[in-house]
XYZ file of C-alpha atoms in Angstrom:
600
model
C 85.518 66.159 40.328
C 82.106 64.434 40.593
C 81.622 61.448 42.881
C 81.430 57.956 41.282
C 77.910 56.754 40.486
C 76.408 53.875 42.426
C 77.111 51.556 39.460
C 80.681 52.880 39.291
C 81.231 52.260 42.984
C 79.832 48.726 42.625
C 82.224 48.053 39.752
C 85.151 49.344 41.788
C 84.189 47.125 44.720
C 83.934 44.117 42.453
C 87.370 44.865 41.083
C 88.776 45.461 44.582
C 86.974 43.125 46.990
C 89.492 43.895 49.701
C 88.668 47.575 49.531
C 91.494 50.042 50.219
C 93.827 47.200 51.176
C 93.870 45.978 47.585
C 96.187 48.343 45.714
C 96.849 46.360 42.550
C 100.307 47.064 41.185
C 100.761 50.232 43.260
C 102.970 49.856 46.370
C 101.070 50.458 49.599
C 101.886 53.401 51.856
C 102.224 50.965 54.745
C 104.728 48.861 52.804
C 106.779 51.925 52.010
C 106.705 52.993 55.657
C 107.779 49.568 56.890
C 110.540 49.316 54.339
C 111.674 52.853 55.167
C 111.913 51.944 58.852
C 114.044 48.925 58.044
C 116.321 50.890 55.736
C 116.582 53.711 58.257
C 117.625 51.219 60.935
C 120.265 49.798 58.588
C 121.470 53.356 57.980
C 121.533 53.946 61.742
C 123.660 50.852 62.375
C 125.905 51.758 59.441
C 126.501 55.245 60.839
C 127.189 53.822 64.284
C 129.791 51.478 62.827
C 131.338 54.377 60.931
C 131.518 56.308 64.183
C 133.069 53.324 65.926
C 135.700 53.195 63.212
C 136.539 56.859 63.796
C 136.680 56.166 67.516
C 139.191 53.338 67.227
C 141.183 54.767 64.317
C 142.082 53.297 60.916
C 144.003 50.395 62.438
C 141.312 49.600 64.984
C 139.635 46.254 65.419
C 136.017 45.814 66.472
C 137.245 43.386 69.145
C 138.713 46.399 70.903
C 135.286 47.968 71.405
C 134.529 45.886 74.479
C 137.737 47.087 76.122
C 137.020 50.705 75.199
C 133.485 50.548 76.580
C 134.680 48.968 79.825
C 137.411 51.572 80.263
C 135.131 54.533 79.632
C 132.327 53.223 81.866
C 134.852 52.589 84.661
C 136.268 56.100 84.197
C 132.846 57.681 84.711
C 132.025 55.349 87.622
C 135.359 55.966 89.344
C 136.268 52.269 89.207
C 139.929 51.238 89.060
C 140.940 49.171 86.017
C 144.098 47.075 85.732
C 145.483 45.064 82.813
C 144.202 41.880 84.434
C 140.665 43.191 85.030
C 140.448 44.705 81.539
C 141.641 41.463 79.924
C 139.016 39.522 81.883
C 136.246 41.976 80.919
C 137.160 41.880 77.230
C 136.170 38.251 76.663
C 139.357 37.705 74.674
C 141.963 35.094 75.410
C 144.624 36.192 77.875
C 147.370 36.614 75.311
C 145.178 38.351 72.744
C 143.786 40.703 75.392
C 147.224 41.821 76.569
C 148.467 42.308 73.015
C 145.371 44.401 72.314
C 145.988 46.504 75.447
C 149.580 47.130 74.402
C 148.391 48.181 70.963
C 145.809 50.598 72.409
C 148.520 52.130 74.602
C 150.883 52.460 71.626
C 148.171 54.263 69.631
C 147.620 56.741 72.465
C 144.080 55.579 73.281
C 144.822 54.085 76.695
C 146.961 55.663 79.401
C 148.933 53.762 82.008
C 149.422 55.417 85.409
C 151.616 54.233 88.258
C 149.648 53.084 91.288
C 152.606 52.793 93.630
C 155.954 54.518 94.044
C 157.744 51.285 93.136
C 156.200 51.329 89.670
C 155.362 47.617 89.797
C 151.606 48.263 89.725
C 149.770 50.332 87.131
C 146.187 51.334 86.410
C 144.648 51.778 82.964
C 142.530 54.744 81.878
C 141.030 56.188 78.690
C 143.422 58.826 77.384
C 142.414 62.405 76.645
C 142.553 61.472 72.957
C 140.134 58.569 73.433
C 137.767 60.638 75.595
C 137.645 63.375 72.949
C 136.826 60.810 70.263
C 134.289 59.141 72.517
C 132.493 62.428 73.163
C 132.173 63.111 69.439
C 131.000 59.520 68.854
C 128.427 59.736 71.664
C 127.214 63.146 70.486
C 126.713 61.850 66.953
C 125.071 58.659 68.250
C 122.569 60.684 70.260
C 121.772 62.784 67.194
C 121.155 59.601 65.212
C 118.874 58.114 67.875
C 116.849 61.313 68.123
C 116.540 61.332 64.352
C 115.332 57.730 64.444
C 112.672 58.591 67.020
C 111.551 61.622 64.997
C 111.640 59.493 61.826
C 113.922 61.953 60.083
C 116.230 61.084 57.217
C 119.616 60.174 58.611
C 122.544 62.216 57.378
C 126.221 61.522 57.173
C 128.072 62.683 60.309
C 128.824 66.363 60.065
C 132.393 67.504 60.372
C 132.418 69.297 63.716
C 135.440 71.302 64.779
C 137.653 69.500 67.297
C 136.636 71.877 70.071
C 132.904 71.993 69.300
C 132.090 69.242 71.819
C 134.188 69.449 74.972
C 135.333 65.984 76.125
C 135.230 64.747 79.729
C 138.321 65.355 81.877
C 141.019 62.705 81.578
C 143.049 61.355 84.484
C 146.202 63.183 85.479
C 149.285 61.511 84.053
C 150.660 61.335 87.591
C 148.625 60.786 90.742
C 148.511 63.577 93.302
C 150.818 62.936 96.238
C 148.895 64.347 99.190
C 148.946 62.893 102.661
C 145.375 62.527 103.988
C 144.001 63.309 100.525
C 142.585 66.581 99.194
C 140.560 68.745 101.596
C 138.007 71.121 100.062
C 135.669 73.789 101.492
C 132.849 74.841 99.136
C 129.517 76.660 98.953
C 126.221 74.763 99.134
C 124.735 75.295 95.647
C 123.954 73.179 92.549
C 127.437 73.518 91.022
C 129.282 72.350 94.109
C 126.654 69.694 94.796
C 127.349 68.353 91.286
C 131.054 68.438 92.093
C 130.493 66.480 95.301
C 128.228 63.984 93.534
C 131.087 63.384 91.085
C 133.488 62.738 93.973
C 134.403 59.174 92.926
C 135.131 60.250 89.364
C 137.344 63.130 90.522
C 139.122 60.831 92.970
C 139.899 58.592 89.996
C 141.060 61.568 87.896
C 143.282 62.987 90.631
C 144.406 59.666 92.059
C 143.678 60.659 95.654
C 140.809 60.775 98.123
C 138.713 63.931 98.506
C 137.265 65.220 101.770
C 134.782 68.061 101.292
C 132.591 70.345 103.361
C 129.775 72.595 102.017
C 128.481 75.699 103.853
C 125.877 78.394 103.284
C 127.231 81.782 102.191
C 127.510 83.399 105.640
C 128.902 80.253 107.291
C 131.393 79.878 104.444
C 132.749 83.396 104.930
C 132.982 82.869 108.692
C 134.867 79.590 108.228
C 137.280 81.196 105.773
C 138.063 83.865 108.362
C 138.467 81.293 111.143
C 140.659 79.079 108.984
C 142.987 81.984 108.173
C 143.779 82.351 111.889
C 145.028 78.768 112.185
C 148.747 78.052 112.077
C 148.146 75.676 109.145
C 145.021 75.631 106.987
C 142.496 72.838 107.451
C 141.739 73.034 103.722
C 143.705 72.764 100.498
C 141.157 74.446 98.233
C 138.419 76.875 99.233
C 135.499 78.434 97.374
C 135.422 82.234 97.545
C 132.441 84.389 96.597
C 133.586 86.800 93.878
C 133.038 90.027 95.891
C 135.189 88.767 98.770
C 138.520 88.807 96.936
C 139.514 92.406 97.679
C 138.911 91.996 101.384
C 140.499 88.553 101.639
C 143.547 89.662 99.664
C 144.001 92.752 101.870
C 143.838 90.517 104.945
C 146.362 88.056 103.507
C 144.041 85.054 103.610
C 144.690 83.759 100.089
C 147.768 82.542 98.232
C 148.753 84.563 95.107
C 148.473 82.338 92.032
C 150.375 84.319 89.381
C 153.597 82.318 89.695
C 151.748 78.996 89.530
C 149.739 80.129 86.501
C 152.845 81.312 84.650
C 154.730 78.059 85.197
C 151.810 75.771 84.340
C 150.477 77.746 81.382
C 146.928 77.181 82.631
C 144.437 78.329 79.964
C 142.051 81.038 81.185
C 141.382 82.760 77.876
C 137.685 81.827 77.638
C 136.725 82.600 81.253
C 134.234 85.469 81.435
C 136.332 88.623 81.752
C 134.646 90.221 84.765
C 134.712 86.929 86.677
C 138.445 86.581 86.102
C 139.056 90.241 86.980
C 137.050 89.958 90.182
C 139.201 87.001 91.283
C 142.202 89.320 91.498
C 143.146 92.337 93.577
C 145.682 95.066 92.819
C 146.825 93.185 89.723
C 147.460 89.895 91.533
C 145.312 86.850 90.839
C 144.067 84.886 93.843
C 141.407 82.595 92.396
C 140.097 80.830 89.290
C 136.327 80.966 88.555
C 134.560 77.636 88.809
C 131.041 78.926 88.256
C 129.561 82.215 87.053
C 125.965 83.154 87.647
C 123.962 86.163 86.572
C 121.062 87.666 88.481
C 118.391 88.061 85.841
C 114.693 88.789 85.647
C 112.870 85.542 84.943
C 109.274 85.702 83.767
C 106.512 83.316 82.771
C 106.311 83.836 79.035
C 102.983 81.983 78.838
C 101.310 84.174 81.469
C 102.525 87.400 79.873
C 101.404 86.254 76.435
C 97.960 85.256 77.705
C 97.545 88.700 79.300
C 98.832 90.494 76.197
C 101.833 91.902 78.072
C 105.341 92.548 76.771
C 108.397 91.461 78.811
C 109.403 94.468 80.946
C 112.601 96.379 80.281
C 112.196 99.272 82.729
C 111.282 99.581 86.403
C 107.937 101.166 85.499
C 107.102 98.394 83.031
C 108.041 95.770 85.615
C 105.580 97.199 88.120
C 102.872 97.372 85.441
C 103.326 93.697 84.537
C 103.578 92.586 88.171
C 100.380 94.422 89.099
C 98.522 92.975 86.123
C 99.480 89.383 86.982
C 99.336 89.601 90.789
C 96.397 87.444 91.905
C 96.617 86.414 95.577
C 93.277 84.564 95.438
C 94.717 82.302 92.734
C 97.958 81.885 94.700
C 99.984 83.923 92.200
C 102.287 86.784 93.177
C 103.532 89.306 90.664
C 107.180 89.054 91.761
C 109.444 87.136 94.149
C 112.814 88.466 95.320
C 115.280 88.379 98.210
C 113.638 90.295 101.043
C 115.090 88.398 103.992
C 116.973 90.409 106.609
C 120.740 90.688 106.264
C 122.684 89.251 103.339
C 119.660 88.312 101.127
C 118.094 91.792 101.123
C 121.536 93.414 101.051
C 122.216 91.756 97.710
C 118.815 92.806 96.347
C 119.382 96.419 97.371
C 122.815 96.585 95.726
C 121.757 94.932 92.498
C 118.600 96.974 91.975
C 120.526 100.122 92.873
C 122.893 99.234 90.033
C 119.913 99.184 87.648
C 119.407 102.822 88.633
C 122.989 103.471 87.496
C 124.792 103.654 90.851
C 127.060 101.137 92.639
C 126.966 100.858 96.435
C 130.255 102.786 96.722
C 131.572 105.738 94.752
C 133.400 103.841 92.018
C 134.883 105.801 89.108
C 132.653 105.841 86.027
C 133.853 104.326 82.738
C 132.402 104.331 79.273
C 130.435 101.129 79.882
C 129.999 101.027 83.646
C 132.295 101.455 86.628
C 135.879 100.428 87.459
C 136.622 98.411 90.589
C 140.349 97.693 90.301
C 143.143 100.013 91.422
C 140.689 102.346 93.122
C 141.638 104.979 95.688
C 140.379 105.698 99.229
C 137.745 108.175 98.001
C 136.121 105.455 95.936
C 135.207 103.523 99.093
C 132.685 106.206 100.087
C 129.256 104.568 100.645
C 126.337 105.834 98.550
C 123.348 105.079 100.782
C 122.165 108.682 100.605
C 122.286 108.957 96.827
C 119.264 109.499 94.594
C 119.631 105.927 93.313
C 119.464 104.507 96.854
C 116.233 106.427 97.526
C 114.669 105.260 94.257
C 115.670 101.679 95.056
C 113.863 101.744 98.407
C 110.766 103.274 96.801
C 110.781 100.528 94.176
C 111.088 97.834 96.858
C 108.064 99.301 98.634
C 106.108 99.088 95.360
C 107.253 95.499 94.834
C 106.105 94.460 98.295
C 102.501 95.109 97.234
C 102.796 92.493 94.454
C 104.978 89.971 96.311
C 104.267 86.855 98.385
C 103.165 87.564 101.980
C 106.459 86.237 103.399
C 108.646 88.396 101.170
C 110.613 89.893 104.091
C 111.749 86.391 105.064
C 112.602 85.242 101.528
C 116.141 84.334 100.410
C 117.784 82.891 97.278
C 116.336 79.396 97.329
C 112.929 80.582 98.531
C 112.429 83.066 95.702
C 113.566 80.561 93.071
C 111.343 77.824 94.504
C 108.358 80.194 94.643
C 108.788 80.960 90.958
C 109.452 77.345 89.985
C 106.333 76.111 91.781
C 104.103 78.546 89.904
C 103.467 80.900 92.822
C 105.097 83.926 91.166
C 104.829 85.287 87.637
C 108.295 86.887 87.748
C 111.370 86.778 89.939
C 114.761 88.327 90.386
C 116.766 85.114 90.437
C 120.335 83.919 90.004
C 120.843 81.680 87.012
C 122.630 79.113 89.206
C 119.201 78.181 90.635
C 117.582 77.806 87.217
C 117.627 73.978 87.559
C 114.693 74.355 89.964
C 112.434 75.220 87.031
C 114.463 74.217 83.968
C 115.050 70.587 84.896
C 111.903 69.791 86.909
C 109.175 68.326 84.643
C 106.571 69.212 87.302
C 107.419 72.925 87.296
C 104.797 75.110 85.561
C 107.693 77.396 84.545
C 109.601 74.684 82.689
C 110.051 75.669 79.025
C 107.830 78.678 79.714
C 110.462 81.038 81.103
C 112.033 84.097 79.533
C 115.254 85.751 80.711
C 116.092 89.446 80.743
C 118.699 91.771 82.266
C 117.575 93.798 85.267
C 114.911 96.304 84.200
C 116.434 99.768 84.272
C 115.613 102.870 86.265
C 116.530 106.462 85.545
C 120.146 106.809 84.341
C 120.497 103.041 84.364
C 121.485 100.673 81.581
C 120.719 96.971 81.050
C 122.734 95.092 83.659
C 123.090 91.470 84.751
C 124.850 91.587 88.120
C 127.445 88.837 88.164
C 127.649 86.295 90.914
C 129.645 83.165 91.301
C 132.588 81.533 92.994
C 136.250 80.995 92.349
C 138.499 78.345 93.810
C 141.482 79.602 95.785
C 144.290 78.248 97.969
C 144.533 79.450 101.575
C 147.680 81.460 102.298
C 148.466 79.310 105.353
C 148.499 75.997 103.477
C 151.484 73.772 104.190
C 154.143 74.747 101.645
C 154.848 71.151 100.585
C 151.249 70.744 99.385
C 151.023 73.796 97.108
C 152.261 72.243 93.854
C 149.969 69.211 94.057
C 146.982 71.278 95.189
C 147.460 73.628 92.235
C 147.237 70.634 89.895
C 143.921 69.721 91.498
C 142.613 73.290 91.278
C 143.415 73.402 87.554
C 141.458 70.175 87.073
C 138.398 71.412 88.979
C 138.276 74.681 87.011
C 139.021 73.319 83.522
C 136.497 73.567 80.682
C 136.033 69.787 80.778
C 135.188 69.837 84.480
C 132.863 72.829 84.081
C 130.926 70.969 81.416
C 130.735 67.944 83.711
C 129.097 70.092 86.422
C 126.548 71.428 83.955
C 125.607 67.982 82.666
C 125.144 66.817 86.262
C 122.785 69.429 87.677
C 124.417 72.869 87.473
C 123.515 75.535 84.938
C 126.208 78.093 85.827
C 129.056 78.202 83.308
C 132.318 80.110 83.931
C 133.616 79.842 80.353
C 132.232 80.936 76.994
C 133.474 77.725 75.344
C 131.403 75.675 77.786
C 128.289 77.828 77.319
C 128.570 77.350 73.542
C 129.145 73.590 73.643
C 126.240 72.012 71.688
C 125.485 69.525 74.457
C 125.411 72.295 77.067
C 123.216 74.512 74.884
C 120.706 71.655 74.676
C 120.385 71.541 78.470
C 118.586 74.855 78.900
C 117.853 78.073 76.989
C 119.056 79.951 80.078
C 122.713 79.046 79.454
C 122.730 80.676 76.035
C 120.632 83.606 77.295
C 123.230 84.490 79.935
C 126.077 83.945 77.475
C 124.400 86.316 75.010
C 123.989 88.905 77.766
C 127.711 88.544 78.459
C 128.493 89.137 74.774
C 126.371 92.282 74.901
C 128.377 93.583 77.857
C 125.537 93.235 80.390
C 127.108 90.577 82.652
C 129.154 92.757 84.996
C 130.773 92.612 88.407
C 130.646 96.286 89.454
C 127.144 96.042 91.039
C 128.768 93.781 93.677
C 132.397 94.928 93.460
C 135.208 92.800 94.945
C 136.504 95.527 97.255
C 137.382 95.514 100.965
C 134.398 96.017 103.226
C 131.817 94.906 100.681
C 130.495 92.063 102.849
C 129.868 94.445 105.740
C 128.122 96.894 103.416
C 125.870 94.080 102.178
C 124.949 93.225 105.787
C 124.321 96.874 106.660
C 122.062 97.333 103.652
C 120.196 94.144 104.490
C 119.573 95.257 108.075
C 118.774 98.971 107.748
C 116.715 98.633 104.563
C 114.838 95.757 106.192
C 113.956 98.076 109.076
C 112.649 100.582 106.525
C 110.526 98.038 104.665
C 108.936 96.643 107.803
C 108.059 100.145 108.945
C 110.367 100.367 111.954
C 112.093 103.550 110.696
C 111.476 106.170 108.032
C 113.203 105.992 104.671
C 115.434 108.987 105.390
C 116.385 107.803 108.890
C 117.085 104.269 107.727
C 119.334 105.335 104.844
C 121.133 107.855 107.069
C 121.789 105.095 109.638
C 123.135 102.816 106.894
C 125.419 105.615 105.650
C 126.839 106.238 109.135
C 127.514 102.575 109.804
C 129.029 102.055 106.341
C 131.347 105.046 106.709
C 132.749 103.584 109.945
C 133.474 100.301 108.155
C 135.108 101.984 105.189
C 137.257 104.263 107.375
C 138.833 101.092 108.750
C 139.822 99.991 105.249
C 141.011 103.439 104.209
C 143.467 103.309 107.098
C 144.895 99.883 106.300
C 146.917 98.132 103.607
C 147.275 99.624 100.170
C 144.672 102.310 100.885
C 146.740 103.659 103.788
C 149.771 103.776 101.500
C 147.798 105.799 98.947
C 146.654 108.211 101.656
C 150.232 108.608 102.830
């Protein structure tokens, strides 16, 4: 199309003296945009009111909304609410407020709970029914607000299944009766820190005070052993690392839970299978998983893409990528991992050895891995002098050349922090520490991280070594506390509680239903990545099997392999020393408990 002539342009300007702002009879784009914003806001408010109607039910009254909001806010804040305080907060007249409260109770939206044994004093709480409705309402409201900000067309609320969005935990219908409150011993990690930060809310839910103590992994194990020697346990609930269950069960430190589970009907169907299996020993369950973590390979997707590199799937590819990206002058290491002496390096050795297709002990092979339950004495034989052990040490030597200078002092938090701060291009890291890079806006790795199973060696298969903790009850707990403590343990390990931990700083989910909750999936791509690896059969416990003696074997590996890596001993001498020490440990277990009976 040819441009208008000068005369034509002059005529147009005379007809439209206000230039582009004069549109004649045509509606302006700006007018349409403004009107659209107004209509969209009306639609937003309309949808919110529709959601409020679904929240309160067909017989609900908008005057009830103030009461509902006050109840739910107090529930999350751990603040006690009574009929008097709720009536005062509602802004309604005294009589109307109390009639409204009675109506909410009758409709199952508000729960009354006795505060005292006499029954003369009661507290008010949002019921499980109300909390489920509230979660759906809040989820839809957040979708609407995000749509408003993105200027998207608002849609009618979609019909989600009742279990799609997991609601917050409701209060117990009856307060726990525990003298001196509930006493808990846990591990110091993001999941348990979230649990402790939610202390007031859980005290409200349980109806009792909570006294908690958090220890590092080695101090936790030592305290569990010390506590088991006391006449009566200092703790009601304890956190147990998944590999410790075989040993602790053999030593009689934990209370069997099968009878309590059968009577209560506690739902464990969606707990990751290997995590549940590793919380039992010889067919008896001793714990319930509260968090499940997978050790994965994390990598900077942006750095690999810029260098034209593919994410590594084998040991050889991993070394190739690490060498290509290793740039000490720029402050970038190719890989960070647990190289610290003792438990940190012991875990690394075991998990990488599993990627070469061999567990630390001679477990029986299965079609998709190795079995660790109902094993015999021969299966406790250490495998430090296997081909896989040798290849693991050689690989660690190669990794040292592309690792941070302090690699032989590095432990779990250190390696994750090194990666999160942009000082490593890749890392072997547990998913429980993913918040260090997933939730920190300052991390160069945020939204630029990929997740993979352990790269495989010869005869290996893709594997994500499982980690995590279960909650258990000490065997020497006072008998009159068991029933109430079990109620608390069920609450702490429920799907609702697990989701609460994830939305408050943890990224380690023990249940598939929690991992697939839409609000949880929005927190981090890592959650779904680990869940998908579990579906594919990669998330497994056998690399760190819950058998007697495993903790000592981890320590032995972490000491003797450390001596090898720092050059104090040769590879052959170091592995031979580890084998000798490990055989002494395992002979002890072969001669005790169920293993002695099998030998007999």
